[in-house]
Amino acid sequence: INFLKLRASYGNPGNQNYDAKLAASIYNFMDKYSNPFGIANIIQQWGNNGLKWQKTNTYNVGITATMFNNRLSFNADYQIRKTDPQLVRIDLPGSTGVVSAPMNVGGTDNRSISLTATYYILKKYDFNWYISGNVSHYTTEYYGIGNVLEQYNEQGRASSSLMRMYDGASTSGLYAVRSLGIDPATGAELLLKKNGTPTYEWNSDDEVLVGDSNPDFQGNFSTSFLYKGFSFGASFSFKMGGDVTLSTLMNKVENISQKSLPYNQDVRALTDRWKKPGDIAKYKRIDDTSTSHITTRFIKTENTFSCGSINLGYRTSNAKFLNLIGATSFDVRFYMNDIFRISNIKEERGLSYPFQRSCSMSLGLSF
């Protein structure tokens, strides 16, 4: 052991990323609403005299060490972050004249474990090769909310959102109705009520906790080596255990309205949907254009491993042609991004990002 340090810290910071007038009532003078008694005042924001700062108590313990003649160095941390009270905007009825008002509602409890390490496989004068990486796990739960935020849960059910706000619930927990798959006899989706009874009718009251979008573990690692003027580097990332929504299947294979039928669709809307009694299909019958609500049929646990970037380069200051042109050094580098991605989910990768590989090359001269 070359170096060893034990660490512990505590902090209670506030949050200043809010409007300075958040606790005050604000009115607008509106010329267009003028009347014989003068210019009208229209409420823009209802204040809250009892509003408190959002504070986060942060506790952290950790260890920092280097070992084996400084070849291995690492940091390990365990952290607890409790935000109490939370500062959120609560929706108000339209009769109040505003959309929402600031309130202190409950709190969140975040706990995380993280490890970062670097190891030099070779460490010489003209040849260095090391691997560096980190891995982390964290959870966040609500507490002290009660029924104040139930309106958000209702809005989530109406909009097919999977997030809910309950005491003791994870902030990244996913709630949905359980599915038994497509009935081979009818081509309709067979669901489970909260009490375990099969049904064909979807009801948001039957939703239960079915997963969590937060991975069990996630992290990245990279490797790099230098040999005289040559350099090479690559970076990788991984996630294990996070649940995802299969949005492409839900919106491009099912949920196709009658109006959208003539337009470009996923080919699986024709090949993989139920067509006749006895078909074992992943998707409901092909002539059903009704809305498909989110169920466990469109939620799956994902494990991924990907290579984010690779770079290769060479730099020299001894080449003969440098003296001829009066330069001191020359370098050439090649870069490539999004090399590959391996996932246990083969059906889709989502619709939110244009995934594509990119390559670039650079030449440089120093004088």
mmCIF file of C-alpha atoms in Angstrom:
data_model
loop_
_atom_site.group_PDB
_atom_site.id
_atom_site.type_symbol
_atom_site.label_atom_id
_atom_site.label_comp_id
_atom_site.label_asym_id
_atom_site.label_seq_id
_atom_site.Cartn_x
_atom_site.Cartn_y
_atom_site.Cartn_z
ATOM 1 C CA ILE A 1 0.000 0.000 0.000
ATOM 2 C CA ASN A 2 1.551 3.270 -1.146
ATOM 3 C CA PHE A 3 -1.213 5.605 -0.023
ATOM 4 C CA LEU A 4 -4.411 5.188 2.006
ATOM 5 C CA LYS A 5 -6.948 7.842 2.948
ATOM 6 C CA LEU A 6 -10.285 7.448 4.714
ATOM 7 C CA ARG A 7 -12.804 10.205 4.043
ATOM 8 C CA ALA A 8 -16.091 11.355 5.590
ATOM 9 C CA SER A 9 -18.108 14.468 4.883
ATOM 10 C CA TYR A 10 -21.453 16.098 5.625
ATOM 11 C CA GLY A 11 -23.162 19.005 3.942
ATOM 12 C CA ASN A 12 -26.542 20.726 3.989
ATOM 13 C CA PRO A 13 -26.722 22.949 0.919
ATOM 14 C CA GLY A 14 -29.794 24.746 -0.336
ATOM 15 C CA ASN A 15 -30.886 25.063 -3.948
ATOM 16 C CA GLN A 16 -30.763 28.461 -5.585
ATOM 17 C CA ASN A 17 -31.991 27.326 -9.004
ATOM 18 C CA TYR A 18 -35.388 28.883 -8.405
ATOM 19 C CA ASP A 19 -37.062 32.185 -9.148
ATOM 20 C CA ALA A 20 -36.182 34.804 -6.525
ATOM 21 C CA LYS A 21 -39.884 35.755 -6.258
ATOM 22 C CA LEU A 22 -41.157 32.190 -5.986
ATOM 23 C CA ALA A 23 -42.781 32.738 -2.568
ATOM 24 C CA ALA A 24 -44.492 35.998 -3.552
ATOM 25 C CA SER A 25 -47.771 36.667 -5.317
ATOM 26 C CA ILE A 26 -47.185 38.380 -8.667
ATOM 27 C CA TYR A 27 -49.700 40.399 -10.686
ATOM 28 C CA ASN A 28 -49.597 41.743 -14.228
ATOM 29 C CA PHE A 29 -51.000 45.105 -15.255
ATOM 30 C CA MET A 30 -53.070 44.436 -18.354
ATOM 31 C CA ASP A 31 -53.979 47.413 -20.541
ATOM 32 C CA LYS A 32 -56.372 45.373 -22.639
ATOM 33 C CA TYR A 33 -58.426 44.589 -19.519
ATOM 34 C CA SER A 34 -58.782 48.256 -18.535
ATOM 35 C CA ASN A 35 -62.159 49.432 -17.192
ATOM 36 C CA PRO A 36 -63.702 52.692 -15.893
ATOM 37 C CA PHE A 37 -62.032 52.108 -12.528
ATOM 38 C CA GLY A 38 -58.520 51.796 -13.980
ATOM 39 C CA ILE A 39 -56.142 49.194 -15.334
ATOM 40 C CA ALA A 40 -56.906 45.601 -14.329
ATOM 41 C CA ASN A 41 -54.479 43.433 -12.358
ATOM 42 C CA ILE A 42 -54.286 39.805 -13.485
ATOM 43 C CA ILE A 43 -52.785 37.217 -11.153
ATOM 44 C CA GLN A 44 -49.687 35.570 -12.630
ATOM 45 C CA GLN A 45 -48.467 33.615 -9.608
ATOM 46 C CA TRP A 46 -49.940 32.817 -6.225
ATOM 47 C CA GLY A 47 -47.351 33.106 -3.489
ATOM 48 C CA ASN A 48 -46.732 30.885 -0.491
ATOM 49 C CA ASN A 49 -45.587 32.644 2.685
ATOM 50 C CA GLY A 50 -44.827 29.311 4.342
ATOM 51 C CA LEU A 51 -42.477 28.164 1.585
ATOM 52 C CA LYS A 52 -39.164 26.724 2.794
ATOM 53 C CA TRP A 53 -35.835 26.264 1.054
ATOM 54 C CA GLN A 54 -35.269 22.893 -0.551
ATOM 55 C CA LYS A 55 -32.363 21.443 1.390
ATOM 56 C CA THR A 56 -30.312 18.312 0.822
ATOM 57 C CA ASN A 57 -28.496 16.635 3.694
ATOM 58 C CA THR A 58 -25.533 14.837 2.146
ATOM 59 C CA TYR A 59 -23.500 12.201 3.966
ATOM 60 C CA ASN A 60 -20.478 10.593 2.319
ATOM 61 C CA VAL A 61 -17.880 8.065 3.439
ATOM 62 C CA GLY A 62 -15.114 6.825 1.193
ATOM 63 C CA ILE A 63 -11.632 5.482 0.745
ATOM 64 C CA THR A 64 -8.824 6.518 -1.586
ATOM 65 C CA ALA A 65 -5.803 4.286 -2.090
ATOM 66 C CA THR A 66 -2.859 3.492 -4.335
ATOM 67 C CA MET A 67 -1.142 0.100 -4.282
ATOM 68 C CA PHE A 68 1.499 -2.084 -5.935
ATOM 69 C CA ASN A 69 4.111 0.613 -6.552
ATOM 70 C CA ASN A 70 1.405 3.072 -7.633
ATOM 71 C CA ARG A 71 0.171 0.769 -10.388
ATOM 72 C CA LEU A 72 -3.344 0.548 -8.924
ATOM 73 C CA SER A 73 -5.338 3.537 -7.663
ATOM 74 C CA PHE A 74 -8.985 3.570 -6.687
ATOM 75 C CA ASN A 75 -11.744 5.547 -4.989
ATOM 76 C CA ALA A 76 -14.772 3.955 -3.307
ATOM 77 C CA ASP A 77 -17.698 6.018 -1.979
ATOM 78 C CA TYR A 78 -20.999 5.459 -0.219
ATOM 79 C CA GLN A 79 -23.332 8.455 -0.207
ATOM 80 C CA ILE A 80 -26.738 9.300 1.253
ATOM 81 C CA ARG A 81 -28.613 12.356 -0.023
ATOM 82 C CA LYS A 82 -31.875 13.291 1.680
ATOM 83 C CA THR A 83 -33.822 16.174 0.201
ATOM 84 C CA ASP A 84 -36.363 17.489 2.705
ATOM 85 C CA PRO A 85 -38.431 19.458 2.111
ATOM 86 C CA GLN A 86 -38.861 19.117 -1.617
ATOM 87 C CA LEU A 87 -39.932 22.176 -3.539
ATOM 88 C CA VAL A 88 -42.380 21.329 -6.330
ATOM 89 C CA ARG A 89 -45.125 23.038 -8.275
ATOM 90 C CA ILE A 90 -48.582 21.652 -7.576
ATOM 91 C CA ASP A 91 -51.287 21.927 -10.253
ATOM 92 C CA LEU A 92 -54.221 24.141 -9.294
ATOM 93 C CA PRO A 93 -57.792 24.344 -10.651
ATOM 94 C CA GLY A 94 -58.326 26.791 -13.497
ATOM 95 C CA SER A 95 -60.673 28.803 -11.273
ATOM 96 C CA THR A 96 -57.666 30.047 -9.280
ATOM 97 C CA GLY A 97 -56.367 31.932 -12.323
ATOM 98 C CA VAL A 98 -52.983 30.150 -12.428
ATOM 99 C CA VAL A 99 -51.729 26.783 -13.563
ATOM 100 C CA SER A 100 -49.679 25.836 -10.486
ATOM 101 C CA ALA A 101 -48.259 27.049 -7.191
ATOM 102 C CA PRO A 102 -45.010 26.250 -5.323
ATOM 103 C CA MET A 103 -45.302 23.970 -2.283
ATOM 104 C CA ASN A 104 -43.117 21.890 -0.003
ATOM 105 C CA VAL A 105 -44.093 18.245 -0.408
ATOM 106 C CA GLY A 106 -42.307 15.303 1.204
ATOM 107 C CA GLY A 107 -38.755 14.393 0.338
ATOM 108 C CA THR A 108 -36.464 11.986 -1.492
ATOM 109 C CA ASP A 109 -33.878 9.583 -0.138
ATOM 110 C CA ASN A 110 -31.008 8.835 -2.531
ATOM 111 C CA ARG A 111 -28.328 6.249 -1.758
ATOM 112 C CA SER A 112 -25.400 5.409 -4.012
ATOM 113 C CA ILE A 113 -22.268 3.281 -4.140
ATOM 114 C CA SER A 114 -19.505 4.056 -6.623
ATOM 115 C CA LEU A 115 -16.067 2.680 -7.400
ATOM 116 C CA THR A 116 -13.428 4.196 -9.692
ATOM 117 C CA ALA A 117 -10.116 2.502 -10.419
ATOM 118 C CA THR A 118 -7.080 2.797 -12.687
ATOM 119 C CA TYR A 119 -4.496 0.038 -13.201
ATOM 120 C CA TYR A 120 -1.238 0.333 -15.160
ATOM 121 C CA ILE A 121 -0.587 -2.974 -16.906
ATOM 122 C CA LEU A 122 2.755 -1.689 -18.212
ATOM 123 C CA LYS A 123 4.529 1.380 -16.921
ATOM 124 C CA LYS A 124 7.891 2.068 -18.526
ATOM 125 C CA TYR A 125 9.726 5.014 -19.979
ATOM 126 C CA ASP A 126 8.568 4.543 -23.585
ATOM 127 C CA PHE A 127 5.598 2.187 -23.105
ATOM 128 C CA ASN A 128 2.564 2.896 -20.922
ATOM 129 C CA TRP A 129 -0.632 0.858 -20.929
ATOM 130 C CA TYR A 130 -3.445 1.347 -18.441
ATOM 131 C CA ILE A 131 -7.098 0.458 -17.885
ATOM 132 C CA SER A 132 -9.465 2.811 -16.091
ATOM 133 C CA GLY A 133 -13.120 2.378 -15.194
ATOM 134 C CA ASN A 134 -15.982 3.050 -12.823
ATOM 135 C CA VAL A 135 -19.133 1.282 -11.689
ATOM 136 C CA SER A 136 -22.044 2.643 -9.661
ATOM 137 C CA HIS A 137 -25.385 1.692 -8.182
ATOM 138 C CA TYR A 138 -27.982 4.075 -6.777
ATOM 139 C CA THR A 139 -31.586 4.166 -5.604
ATOM 140 C CA THR A 140 -33.961 7.048 -4.883
ATOM 141 C CA GLU A 141 -37.254 6.815 -2.983
ATOM 142 C CA TYR A 142 -40.058 9.223 -2.105
ATOM 143 C CA TYR A 143 -41.218 9.704 1.480
ATOM 144 C CA GLY A 144 -43.632 11.962 3.370
ATOM 145 C CA ILE A 145 -45.751 12.677 0.276
ATOM 146 C CA GLY A 146 -49.115 11.238 1.317
ATOM 147 C CA ASN A 147 -51.857 11.853 -1.234
ATOM 148 C CA VAL A 148 -50.774 15.370 -2.218
ATOM 149 C CA LEU A 149 -49.281 14.242 -5.535
ATOM 150 C CA GLU A 150 -52.021 11.767 -6.446
ATOM 151 C CA GLN A 151 -53.134 14.170 -9.192
ATOM 152 C CA TYR A 152 -49.788 13.530 -10.920
ATOM 153 C CA ASN A 153 -50.396 9.812 -10.701
ATOM 154 C CA GLU A 154 -53.802 10.327 -12.315
ATOM 155 C CA GLN A 155 -52.233 12.386 -15.093
ATOM 156 C CA GLY A 156 -49.657 9.650 -15.608
ATOM 157 C CA ARG A 157 -52.363 7.015 -15.973
ATOM 158 C CA ALA A 158 -54.229 9.164 -18.475
ATOM 159 C CA SER A 159 -51.096 9.801 -20.572
ATOM 160 C CA SER A 160 -49.741 6.212 -20.331
ATOM 161 C CA SER A 161 -46.753 7.426 -18.345
ATOM 162 C CA LEU A 162 -45.112 4.699 -16.246
ATOM 163 C CA MET A 163 -43.869 6.925 -13.392
ATOM 164 C CA ARG A 164 -45.788 7.308 -10.112
ATOM 165 C CA MET A 165 -45.258 9.221 -6.879
ATOM 166 C CA TYR A 166 -45.971 7.130 -3.787
ATOM 167 C CA ASP A 167 -44.419 7.045 -0.336
ATOM 168 C CA GLY A 168 -41.667 4.432 -0.309
ATOM 169 C CA ALA A 169 -41.735 4.122 -4.094
ATOM 170 C CA SER A 170 -38.673 4.491 -6.273
ATOM 171 C CA THR A 171 -38.499 7.681 -8.321
ATOM 172 C CA SER A 172 -37.650 5.474 -11.319
ATOM 173 C CA GLY A 173 -40.146 2.685 -10.613
ATOM 174 C CA LEU A 174 -42.388 1.612 -13.512
ATOM 175 C CA TYR A 175 -46.089 0.932 -12.984
ATOM 176 C CA ALA A 176 -48.239 -0.896 -15.516
ATOM 177 C CA VAL A 177 -50.973 -3.505 -15.905
ATOM 178 C CA ARG A 178 -49.636 -7.070 -16.176
ATOM 179 C CA SER A 179 -50.144 -8.859 -19.484
ATOM 180 C CA LEU A 180 -50.579 -12.570 -20.219
ATOM 181 C CA GLY A 181 -49.882 -12.013 -23.924
ATOM 182 C CA ILE A 182 -52.116 -12.337 -26.975
ATOM 183 C CA ASP A 183 -54.990 -14.823 -26.743
ATOM 184 C CA PRO A 184 -54.517 -17.322 -29.648
ATOM 185 C CA ALA A 185 -58.309 -17.742 -29.913
ATOM 186 C CA THR A 186 -59.316 -14.083 -30.252
ATOM 187 C CA GLY A 187 -56.182 -12.072 -31.057
ATOM 188 C CA ALA A 188 -56.906 -9.754 -28.116
ATOM 189 C CA GLU A 189 -54.541 -9.036 -25.244
ATOM 190 C CA LEU A 190 -55.263 -10.947 -22.051
ATOM 191 C CA LEU A 191 -54.501 -8.963 -18.888
ATOM 192 C CA LEU A 192 -54.298 -9.579 -15.164
ATOM 193 C CA LYS A 193 -56.320 -7.563 -12.689
ATOM 194 C CA LYS A 194 -54.655 -6.505 -9.474
ATOM 195 C CA ASN A 195 -56.273 -9.452 -7.676
ATOM 196 C CA GLY A 196 -54.903 -11.921 -10.260
ATOM 197 C CA THR A 197 -58.108 -12.412 -12.258
ATOM 198 C CA PRO A 198 -57.694 -12.586 -16.083
ATOM 199 C CA THR A 199 -59.519 -9.921 -18.111
ATOM 200 C CA TYR A 200 -59.626 -8.408 -21.595
ATOM 201 C CA GLU A 201 -60.394 -4.912 -20.250
ATOM 202 C CA TRP A 202 -57.511 -2.582 -19.489
ATOM 203 C CA ASN A 203 -58.022 -0.539 -16.304
ATOM 204 C CA SER A 204 -55.405 1.759 -14.778
ATOM 205 C CA ASP A 205 -56.592 0.706 -11.305
ATOM 206 C CA ASP A 206 -55.011 -2.707 -11.970
ATOM 207 C CA GLU A 207 -51.507 -1.315 -12.375
ATOM 208 C CA VAL A 208 -48.728 -2.624 -10.121
ATOM 209 C CA LEU A 209 -44.992 -2.057 -9.790
ATOM 210 C CA VAL A 210 -43.482 -4.048 -12.659
ATOM 211 C CA GLY A 211 -39.904 -2.801 -12.888
ATOM 212 C CA ASP A 212 -37.444 0.032 -12.490
ATOM 213 C CA SER A 213 -35.756 2.068 -15.212
ATOM 214 C CA ASN A 214 -32.713 2.564 -12.992
ATOM 215 C CA PRO A 215 -30.056 -0.096 -13.791
ATOM 216 C CA ASP A 216 -28.808 -2.386 -11.044
ATOM 217 C CA PHE A 217 -25.271 -1.472 -12.092
ATOM 218 C CA GLN A 218 -23.870 0.856 -14.712
ATOM 219 C CA GLY A 219 -20.477 2.162 -15.610
ATOM 220 C CA ASN A 220 -17.773 2.520 -18.206
ATOM 221 C CA PHE A 221 -14.145 1.668 -18.715
ATOM 222 C CA SER A 222 -11.403 2.651 -21.105
ATOM 223 C CA THR A 223 -7.940 1.523 -22.078
ATOM 224 C CA SER A 224 -5.066 3.493 -23.499
ATOM 225 C CA PHE A 225 -1.457 2.840 -24.363
ATOM 226 C CA LEU A 226 1.480 4.855 -25.625
ATOM 227 C CA TYR A 227 4.479 3.334 -27.358
ATOM 228 C CA LYS A 228 7.053 5.883 -28.412
ATOM 229 C CA GLY A 229 5.038 8.024 -30.836
ATOM 230 C CA PHE A 230 2.089 5.685 -31.253
ATOM 231 C CA SER A 231 -1.099 5.965 -29.197
ATOM 232 C CA PHE A 232 -4.304 3.969 -28.977
ATOM 233 C CA GLY A 233 -7.425 4.435 -26.889
ATOM 234 C CA ALA A 234 -10.884 2.883 -26.615
ATOM 235 C CA SER A 235 -13.845 3.473 -24.320
ATOM 236 C CA PHE A 236 -16.712 1.153 -23.410
ATOM 237 C CA SER A 237 -19.885 1.394 -21.324
ATOM 238 C CA PHE A 238 -22.336 -1.073 -19.806
ATOM 239 C CA LYS A 239 -25.704 -1.205 -18.054
ATOM 240 C CA MET A 240 -27.256 -4.142 -16.249
ATOM 241 C CA GLY A 241 -30.806 -4.584 -15.027
ATOM 242 C CA GLY A 242 -32.646 -1.418 -16.106
ATOM 243 C CA ASP A 243 -36.175 -1.828 -17.503
ATOM 244 C CA VAL A 244 -37.100 -0.029 -20.734
ATOM 245 C CA THR A 245 -40.275 0.604 -22.712
ATOM 246 C CA LEU A 246 -40.388 -0.883 -26.211
ATOM 247 C CA SER A 247 -41.737 2.309 -27.731
ATOM 248 C CA THR A 248 -41.102 1.337 -31.365
ATOM 249 C CA LEU A 249 -43.155 -1.848 -31.051
ATOM 250 C CA MET A 250 -45.922 -0.044 -29.231
ATOM 251 C CA ASN A 251 -46.213 2.859 -31.668
ATOM 252 C CA LYS A 252 -45.089 1.379 -35.000
ATOM 253 C CA VAL A 253 -46.421 -2.178 -34.805
ATOM 254 C CA GLU A 254 -49.530 -1.513 -32.746
ATOM 255 C CA ASN A 255 -51.379 1.749 -32.078
ATOM 256 C CA ILE A 256 -51.688 2.365 -35.819
ATOM 257 C CA SER A 257 -54.817 4.394 -36.430
ATOM 258 C CA GLN A 258 -57.081 3.869 -39.425
ATOM 259 C CA LYS A 259 -55.865 7.184 -40.824
ATOM 260 C CA SER A 260 -52.194 6.135 -40.545
ATOM 261 C CA LEU A 261 -52.593 2.742 -42.199
ATOM 262 C CA PRO A 262 -51.661 3.955 -45.750
ATOM 263 C CA TYR A 263 -48.374 5.426 -44.532
ATOM 264 C CA ASN A 264 -44.984 3.857 -43.891
ATOM 265 C CA GLN A 265 -45.087 1.394 -40.985
ATOM 266 C CA ASP A 266 -42.867 -1.219 -39.371
ATOM 267 C CA VAL A 267 -43.047 -4.419 -41.475
ATOM 268 C CA ARG A 268 -43.847 -6.385 -38.311
ATOM 269 C CA ALA A 269 -47.260 -4.704 -38.301
ATOM 270 C CA LEU A 270 -48.067 -7.154 -41.126
ATOM 271 C CA THR A 271 -45.873 -10.144 -40.377
ATOM 272 C CA ASP A 272 -46.054 -10.545 -36.585
ATOM 273 C CA ARG A 273 -49.658 -9.653 -35.725
ATOM 274 C CA TRP A 274 -52.444 -12.151 -35.053
ATOM 275 C CA LYS A 275 -54.415 -13.042 -38.203
ATOM 276 C CA LYS A 276 -56.491 -16.177 -37.514
ATOM 277 C CA PRO A 277 -57.548 -18.386 -34.563
ATOM 278 C CA GLY A 278 -54.675 -20.508 -33.338
ATOM 279 C CA ASP A 279 -51.923 -18.023 -34.252
ATOM 280 C CA ILE A 280 -49.240 -17.619 -31.583
ATOM 281 C CA ALA A 281 -48.451 -13.928 -32.032
ATOM 282 C CA LYS A 282 -46.689 -11.183 -30.119
ATOM 283 C CA TYR A 283 -49.135 -8.510 -31.201
ATOM 284 C CA LYS A 284 -52.899 -8.206 -31.253
ATOM 285 C CA ARG A 285 -55.035 -8.956 -34.286
ATOM 286 C CA ILE A 286 -54.213 -7.089 -37.455
ATOM 287 C CA ASP A 287 -57.642 -5.465 -37.915
ATOM 288 C CA ASP A 288 -57.644 -3.980 -34.402
ATOM 289 C CA THR A 289 -56.865 -0.256 -34.635
ATOM 290 C CA SER A 290 -57.885 0.543 -31.056
ATOM 291 C CA THR A 291 -55.412 2.121 -28.622
ATOM 292 C CA SER A 292 -52.897 -0.253 -27.073
ATOM 293 C CA HIS A 293 -52.202 0.840 -23.510
ATOM 294 C CA ILE A 294 -48.850 0.288 -21.903
ATOM 295 C CA THR A 295 -48.615 -3.148 -20.257
ATOM 296 C CA THR A 296 -45.792 -5.497 -19.288
ATOM 297 C CA ARG A 297 -45.882 -6.747 -22.889
ATOM 298 C CA PHE A 298 -43.970 -3.583 -23.830
ATOM 299 C CA ILE A 299 -41.567 -3.540 -20.855
ATOM 300 C CA LYS A 300 -38.350 -5.515 -20.807
ATOM 301 C CA THR A 301 -35.177 -5.675 -18.720
ATOM 302 C CA GLU A 302 -32.177 -4.567 -20.743
ATOM 303 C CA ASN A 303 -28.483 -5.391 -20.402
ATOM 304 C CA THR A 304 -26.163 -3.533 -22.755
ATOM 305 C CA PHE A 305 -22.478 -3.352 -23.586
ATOM 306 C CA SER A 306 -21.198 -0.822 -26.093
ATOM 307 C CA CYS A 307 -18.015 0.641 -27.510
ATOM 308 C CA GLY A 308 -18.361 4.404 -27.625
ATOM 309 C CA SER A 309 -15.122 5.442 -29.291
ATOM 310 C CA ILE A 310 -11.746 4.341 -30.622
ATOM 311 C CA ASN A 311 -8.802 6.556 -31.478
ATOM 312 C CA LEU A 312 -5.438 5.770 -33.062
ATOM 313 C CA GLY A 313 -2.636 8.216 -33.536
ATOM 314 C CA TYR A 314 1.037 8.800 -34.288
ATOM 315 C CA ARG A 315 3.203 11.794 -33.418
ATOM 316 C CA THR A 316 6.824 12.408 -34.350
ATOM 317 C CA SER A 317 9.342 15.199 -34.119
ATOM 318 C CA ASN A 318 12.258 13.324 -35.708
ATOM 319 C CA ALA A 319 11.098 12.893 -39.296
ATOM 320 C CA LYS A 320 13.540 14.286 -41.855
ATOM 321 C CA PHE A 321 10.888 16.151 -43.847
ATOM 322 C CA LEU A 322 10.129 18.343 -40.816
ATOM 323 C CA ASN A 323 13.472 20.126 -41.156
ATOM 324 C CA LEU A 324 12.841 20.713 -44.847
ATOM 325 C CA ILE A 325 9.621 22.624 -44.167
ATOM 326 C CA GLY A 326 10.696 24.179 -40.890
ATOM 327 C CA ALA A 327 8.223 22.225 -38.737
ATOM 328 C CA THR A 328 8.873 20.874 -35.247
ATOM 329 C CA SER A 329 6.398 17.961 -35.158
ATOM 330 C CA PHE A 330 3.817 16.077 -37.177
ATOM 331 C CA ASP A 331 0.845 14.058 -35.988
ATOM 332 C CA VAL A 332 -1.964 12.053 -37.568
ATOM 333 C CA ARG A 333 -5.040 10.758 -35.735
ATOM 334 C CA PHE A 334 -8.040 8.625 -36.580
ATOM 335 C CA TYR A 335 -11.304 8.625 -34.580
ATOM 336 C CA MET A 336 -14.404 6.445 -34.710
ATOM 337 C CA ASN A 337 -17.572 6.710 -32.573
ATOM 338 C CA ASP A 338 -20.460 4.319 -31.825
ATOM 339 C CA ILE A 339 -18.480 1.265 -32.887
ATOM 340 C CA PHE A 340 -20.860 -1.416 -31.665
ATOM 341 C CA ARG A 341 -23.652 -2.042 -29.182
ATOM 342 C CA ILE A 342 -24.662 -5.435 -27.770
ATOM 343 C CA SER A 343 -28.037 -5.770 -26.061
ATOM 344 C CA ASN A 344 -30.279 -8.622 -24.983
ATOM 345 C CA ILE A 345 -33.199 -6.674 -26.517
ATOM 346 C CA LYS A 346 -33.153 -7.441 -30.240
ATOM 347 C CA GLU A 347 -36.565 -6.070 -31.215
ATOM 348 C CA GLU A 348 -35.666 -2.378 -31.207
ATOM 349 C CA ARG A 349 -33.359 0.381 -30.064
ATOM 350 C CA GLY A 350 -35.923 3.157 -29.773
ATOM 351 C CA LEU A 351 -36.856 6.235 -31.766
ATOM 352 C CA SER A 352 -35.292 9.081 -29.812
ATOM 353 C CA TYR A 353 -31.754 9.204 -31.239
ATOM 354 C CA PRO A 354 -30.216 8.817 -34.724
ATOM 355 C CA PHE A 355 -27.749 6.031 -33.936
ATOM 356 C CA GLN A 356 -24.909 6.017 -36.435
ATOM 357 C CA ARG A 357 -21.191 5.427 -36.611
ATOM 358 C CA SER A 358 -18.967 8.353 -37.436
ATOM 359 C CA CYS A 359 -15.333 8.438 -38.516
ATOM 360 C CA SER A 360 -12.908 11.332 -38.699
ATOM 361 C CA MET A 361 -9.225 11.911 -39.335
ATOM 362 C CA SER A 362 -6.896 14.786 -38.534
ATOM 363 C CA LEU A 363 -3.436 15.839 -39.678
ATOM 364 C CA GLY A 364 -1.362 18.333 -37.750
ATOM 365 C CA LEU A 365 1.887 20.243 -38.147
ATOM 366 C CA SER A 366 3.594 22.330 -35.461
ATOM 367 C CA PHE A 367 6.070 25.067 -36.297
#
